[in-house]
mmCIF file of C-alpha atoms in Angstrom:
data_model
loop_
_atom_site.group_PDB
_atom_site.id
_atom_site.type_symbol
_atom_site.label_atom_id
_atom_site.label_comp_id
_atom_site.label_asym_id
_atom_site.label_seq_id
_atom_site.Cartn_x
_atom_site.Cartn_y
_atom_site.Cartn_z
ATOM 1 C CA UNK A 936 -43.878 -172.703 155.337
ATOM 2 C CA UNK A 937 -45.759 -171.710 152.078
ATOM 3 C CA UNK A 938 -43.569 -171.102 149.358
ATOM 4 C CA UNK A 939 -45.420 -168.099 147.953
ATOM 5 C CA UNK A 940 -45.526 -166.459 151.532
ATOM 6 C CA UNK A 941 -41.839 -166.763 152.473
ATOM 7 C CA UNK A 942 -40.348 -163.114 152.708
ATOM 8 C CA UNK A 943 -37.320 -163.499 150.902
ATOM 9 C CA UNK A 944 -39.072 -165.026 147.772
ATOM 10 C CA UNK A 945 -41.708 -162.222 147.395
ATOM 11 C CA UNK A 946 -38.972 -159.523 147.891
ATOM 12 C CA UNK A 947 -36.700 -161.027 145.140
ATOM 13 C CA UNK A 948 -39.305 -161.637 142.815
ATOM 14 C CA UNK A 949 -40.606 -157.624 143.626
ATOM 15 C CA UNK A 950 -37.163 -156.718 143.084
ATOM 16 C CA UNK A 951 -36.802 -158.811 139.508
ATOM 17 C CA UNK A 952 -40.243 -157.321 138.444
ATOM 18 C CA UNK A 953 -39.117 -153.801 139.025
ATOM 19 C CA UNK A 954 -35.760 -154.352 137.085
ATOM 20 C CA UNK A 955 -37.363 -155.998 134.378
ATOM 21 C CA UNK A 956 -39.985 -153.203 133.956
ATOM 22 C CA UNK A 957 -37.158 -150.575 134.092
ATOM 23 C CA UNK A 958 -35.178 -152.413 131.323
ATOM 24 C CA UNK A 959 -38.273 -152.389 129.408
ATOM 25 C CA UNK A 960 -39.248 -148.942 129.848
ATOM 26 C CA UNK A 961 -35.481 -148.002 129.036
ATOM 27 C CA UNK A 962 -35.644 -150.214 125.787
ATOM 28 C CA UNK A 963 -39.150 -148.516 124.432
ATOM 29 C CA UNK A 964 -37.594 -144.967 125.562
ATOM 30 C CA UNK A 965 -34.514 -145.698 123.585
ATOM 31 C CA UNK A 966 -36.271 -146.991 120.587
ATOM 32 C CA UNK A 967 -38.999 -144.183 120.555
ATOM 33 C CA UNK A 968 -36.311 -141.563 121.121
ATOM 34 C CA UNK A 969 -34.187 -142.925 118.105
ATOM 35 C CA UNK A 970 -37.318 -142.964 115.451
ATOM 36 C CA UNK A 971 -38.976 -139.440 116.471
ATOM 37 C CA UNK A 972 -38.765 -136.663 113.901
ATOM 38 C CA UNK A 973 -39.797 -133.636 114.437
ATOM 39 C CA UNK A 974 -43.456 -132.593 113.674
ATOM 40 C CA UNK A 975 -43.650 -130.878 110.346
ATOM 41 C CA UNK A 976 -46.495 -129.117 108.338
ATOM 42 C CA UNK A 977 -47.332 -132.545 106.443
ATOM 43 C CA UNK A 978 -44.858 -131.993 103.658
ATOM 44 C CA UNK A 979 -42.374 -133.958 102.259
ATOM 45 C CA UNK A 980 -39.088 -133.315 104.122
ATOM 46 C CA UNK A 981 -35.671 -132.814 101.966
ATOM 47 C CA UNK A 982 -33.083 -133.915 104.420
ATOM 48 C CA UNK A 983 -31.300 -136.604 102.211
ATOM 49 C CA UNK A 984 -28.214 -135.687 100.278
ATOM 50 C CA UNK A 985 -28.792 -134.357 96.948
ATOM 51 C CA UNK A 986 -28.122 -137.340 94.406
ATOM 52 C CA UNK A 987 -26.558 -134.635 91.896
ATOM 53 C CA UNK A 988 -24.142 -133.095 93.885
ATOM 54 C CA UNK A 989 -21.522 -135.046 93.578
ATOM 55 C CA UNK A 990 -21.694 -136.560 89.965
ATOM 56 C CA UNK A 991 -22.206 -133.335 88.571
ATOM 57 C CA UNK A 992 -19.854 -131.286 90.774
ATOM 58 C CA UNK A 993 -22.335 -128.849 91.892
ATOM 59 C CA UNK A 994 -21.376 -125.540 93.691
ATOM 60 C CA UNK A 995 -23.131 -124.525 96.589
ATOM 61 C CA UNK A 996 -25.588 -122.094 94.938
ATOM 62 C CA UNK A 997 -26.376 -124.871 92.379
ATOM 63 C CA UNK A 998 -27.114 -127.333 95.056
ATOM 64 C CA UNK A 999 -29.579 -124.613 96.631
ATOM 65 C CA UNK A 1000 -31.309 -123.919 93.687
ATOM 66 C CA UNK A 1001 -31.625 -127.758 92.702
ATOM 67 C CA UNK A 1002 -33.072 -128.251 96.352
ATOM 68 C CA UNK A 1003 -35.572 -125.406 95.543
ATOM 69 C CA UNK A 1004 -36.721 -126.876 92.342
ATOM 70 C CA UNK A 1005 -36.833 -130.036 94.019
ATOM 71 C CA UNK A 1006 -39.117 -128.644 96.270
ATOM 72 C CA UNK A 1007 -41.324 -126.942 93.758
ATOM 73 C CA UNK A 1008 -41.656 -130.070 91.636
ATOM 74 C CA UNK A 1009 -42.731 -132.261 94.343
ATOM 75 C CA UNK A 1010 -45.579 -129.586 95.477
ATOM 76 C CA UNK A 1011 -46.620 -129.331 91.752
ATOM 77 C CA UNK A 1012 -47.174 -133.129 91.331
ATOM 78 C CA UNK A 1013 -48.382 -133.573 94.599
ATOM 79 C CA UNK A 1014 -52.386 -132.880 93.935
ATOM 80 C CA UNK A 1015 -52.058 -135.535 90.911
ATOM 81 C CA UNK A 1016 -50.366 -137.923 93.184
ATOM 82 C CA UNK A 1017 -53.362 -137.652 95.647
ATOM 83 C CA UNK A 1018 -55.635 -137.945 92.946
ATOM 84 C CA UNK A 1019 -54.087 -140.838 91.562
ATOM 85 C CA UNK A 1020 -54.272 -142.700 95.178
ATOM 86 C CA UNK A 1021 -58.089 -142.078 95.341
ATOM 87 C CA UNK A 1022 -58.596 -143.272 91.621
ATOM 88 C CA UNK A 1023 -56.422 -146.683 92.770
ATOM 89 C CA UNK A 1024 -58.583 -147.116 95.850
ATOM 90 C CA UNK A 1025 -61.658 -146.994 93.821
ATOM 91 C CA UNK A 1026 -60.254 -149.025 91.142
ATOM 92 C CA UNK A 1027 -59.569 -151.694 93.729
ATOM 93 C CA UNK A 1028 -63.009 -151.516 95.185
ATOM 94 C CA UNK A 1029 -64.426 -152.114 92.057
ATOM 95 C CA UNK A 1030 -62.176 -154.900 91.008
ATOM 96 C CA UNK A 1031 -63.210 -156.537 94.217
ATOM 97 C CA UNK A 1032 -66.935 -156.305 93.362
ATOM 98 C CA UNK A 1033 -68.621 -159.590 92.706
ATOM 99 C CA UNK A 1034 -69.249 -158.250 88.900
ATOM 100 C CA UNK A 1035 -66.972 -155.647 88.291
ATOM 101 C CA UNK A 1036 -67.911 -153.230 85.673
ATOM 102 C CA UNK A 1037 -65.410 -153.094 83.207
ATOM 103 C CA UNK A 1038 -66.391 -149.934 81.598
ATOM 104 C CA UNK A 1039 -65.932 -148.163 85.194
ATOM 105 C CA UNK A 1040 -62.646 -149.632 85.407
ATOM 106 C CA UNK A 1041 -61.414 -148.387 82.046
ATOM 107 C CA UNK A 1042 -62.769 -144.898 82.877
ATOM 108 C CA UNK A 1043 -60.750 -144.927 86.367
ATOM 109 C CA UNK A 1044 -57.722 -146.518 84.387
ATOM 110 C CA UNK A 1045 -58.050 -143.482 81.743
ATOM 111 C CA UNK A 1046 -58.115 -140.916 84.766
ATOM 112 C CA UNK A 1047 -55.374 -142.256 86.611
ATOM 113 C CA UNK A 1048 -53.298 -142.211 83.204
ATOM 114 C CA UNK A 1049 -54.279 -138.514 82.535
ATOM 115 C CA UNK A 1050 -52.982 -137.753 85.965
ATOM 116 C CA UNK A 1051 -49.923 -140.004 85.247
ATOM 117 C CA UNK A 1052 -49.299 -137.991 81.683
ATOM 118 C CA UNK A 1053 -49.539 -134.644 83.959
ATOM 119 C CA UNK A 1054 -46.822 -135.918 86.336
ATOM 120 C CA UNK A 1055 -44.570 -136.860 83.469
ATOM 121 C CA UNK A 1056 -44.861 -133.559 81.608
ATOM 122 C CA UNK A 1057 -44.090 -131.963 85.091
ATOM 123 C CA UNK A 1058 -41.128 -134.221 85.461
ATOM 124 C CA UNK A 1059 -39.699 -133.036 81.902
ATOM 125 C CA UNK A 1060 -40.097 -129.393 82.708
ATOM 126 C CA UNK A 1061 -38.349 -130.126 86.040
ATOM 127 C CA UNK A 1062 -35.506 -131.693 84.188
ATOM 128 C CA UNK A 1063 -35.418 -128.588 81.871
ATOM 129 C CA UNK A 1064 -35.143 -126.271 84.514
ATOM 130 C CA UNK A 1065 -32.250 -128.373 86.367
ATOM 131 C CA UNK A 1066 -30.394 -128.017 82.880
ATOM 132 C CA UNK A 1067 -30.796 -124.697 82.925
ATOM 133 C CA UNK A 1068 -28.821 -124.578 86.300
ATOM 134 C CA UNK A 1069 -26.079 -126.523 85.132
ATOM 135 C CA UNK A 1070 -23.034 -125.502 83.050
ATOM 136 C CA UNK A 1071 -22.753 -126.714 79.788
ATOM 137 C CA UNK A 1072 -19.732 -129.065 80.984
ATOM 138 C CA UNK A 1073 -22.255 -130.514 83.600
ATOM 139 C CA UNK A 1074 -24.957 -131.166 81.205
ATOM 140 C CA UNK A 1075 -23.533 -134.633 80.000
ATOM 141 C CA UNK A 1076 -23.354 -135.666 83.493
ATOM 142 C CA UNK A 1077 -26.871 -134.426 84.273
ATOM 143 C CA UNK A 1078 -28.265 -136.535 81.512
ATOM 144 C CA UNK A 1079 -26.242 -139.987 82.797
ATOM 145 C CA UNK A 1080 -28.089 -139.222 86.250
ATOM 146 C CA UNK A 1081 -31.335 -138.448 85.147
ATOM 147 C CA UNK A 1082 -31.182 -141.493 82.577
ATOM 148 C CA UNK A 1083 -30.245 -143.482 85.686
ATOM 149 C CA UNK A 1084 -33.145 -142.152 87.805
ATOM 150 C CA UNK A 1085 -35.649 -142.542 85.034
ATOM 151 C CA UNK A 1086 -34.890 -146.270 84.237
ATOM 152 C CA UNK A 1087 -34.383 -147.058 88.078
ATOM 153 C CA UNK A 1088 -38.372 -146.141 88.317
ATOM 154 C CA UNK A 1089 -39.204 -148.933 86.177
ATOM 155 C CA UNK A 1090 -37.020 -151.609 86.822
ATOM 156 C CA UNK A 1091 -39.913 -153.621 88.875
ATOM 157 C CA UNK A 1092 -37.472 -154.339 91.911
ATOM 158 C CA UNK A 1093 -39.307 -154.788 95.258
ATOM 159 C CA UNK A 1094 -37.446 -151.913 97.010
ATOM 160 C CA UNK A 1095 -39.026 -149.423 94.373
ATOM 161 C CA UNK A 1096 -42.599 -150.692 95.187
ATOM 162 C CA UNK A 1097 -42.616 -153.057 91.871
ATOM 163 C CA UNK A 1098 -44.081 -156.573 91.665
ATOM 164 C CA UNK A 1099 -42.010 -159.545 91.027
ATOM 165 C CA UNK A 1100 -43.405 -161.502 87.764
ATOM 166 C CA UNK A 1101 -43.833 -165.219 88.161
ATOM 167 C CA UNK A 1102 -41.425 -165.410 85.372
ATOM 168 C CA UNK A 1103 -38.897 -163.513 87.305
ATOM 169 C CA UNK A 1104 -38.778 -160.766 84.483
ATOM 170 C CA UNK A 1105 -40.676 -157.656 86.800
ATOM 171 C CA UNK A 1106 -43.439 -155.598 85.449
ATOM 172 C CA UNK A 1107 -42.184 -153.353 82.975
ATOM 173 C CA UNK A 1108 -39.283 -154.220 80.076
ATOM 174 C CA UNK A 1109 -37.986 -151.583 78.121
ATOM 175 C CA UNK A 1110 -37.320 -153.726 75.054
ATOM 176 C CA UNK A 1111 -40.841 -154.557 74.890
ATOM 177 C CA UNK A 1112 -43.240 -156.710 77.166
ATOM 178 C CA UNK A 1113 -42.384 -159.848 78.226
ATOM 179 C CA UNK A 1114 -38.888 -159.382 76.540
ATOM 180 C CA UNK A 1115 -35.260 -160.096 77.700
ATOM 181 C CA UNK A 1116 -33.589 -157.612 79.906
#
């Protein structure tokens, strides 16, 4: 009797494969249903906890105002962020050429810096708008939170998209380049 033509073996194999397929489909369905997010209009979603609410003791109306200002800020800086992305791609392309044009690299870097300066101006104005919403007793706490946010942006950590310097000192040092932290 041929082993593969045995009715019992074939039936057992088919049942096993069907159960395996059902288990894999269930796994994929569960994985996809947990990670699917509702389709939006392509704008950034602001569903995270507001980082100012607890430390500043914001009221409900202040929290709503902070969220509205945050959304407005991100809409204002979005064109500059997109322009920086395009310029950085051009910078990488030029850097990978056999003979990179240092003048073009300098021009691209200056354009990136111009857009970054615009973003920083918008950020300062955004912070000013946030401070106007705060009560006088909340402004000291706001300053501490904003200082923490500003210094975290330049910490050089991998979580924030920084590069690890070969010496282990990150890419930016508030005390000066290459200086101790």
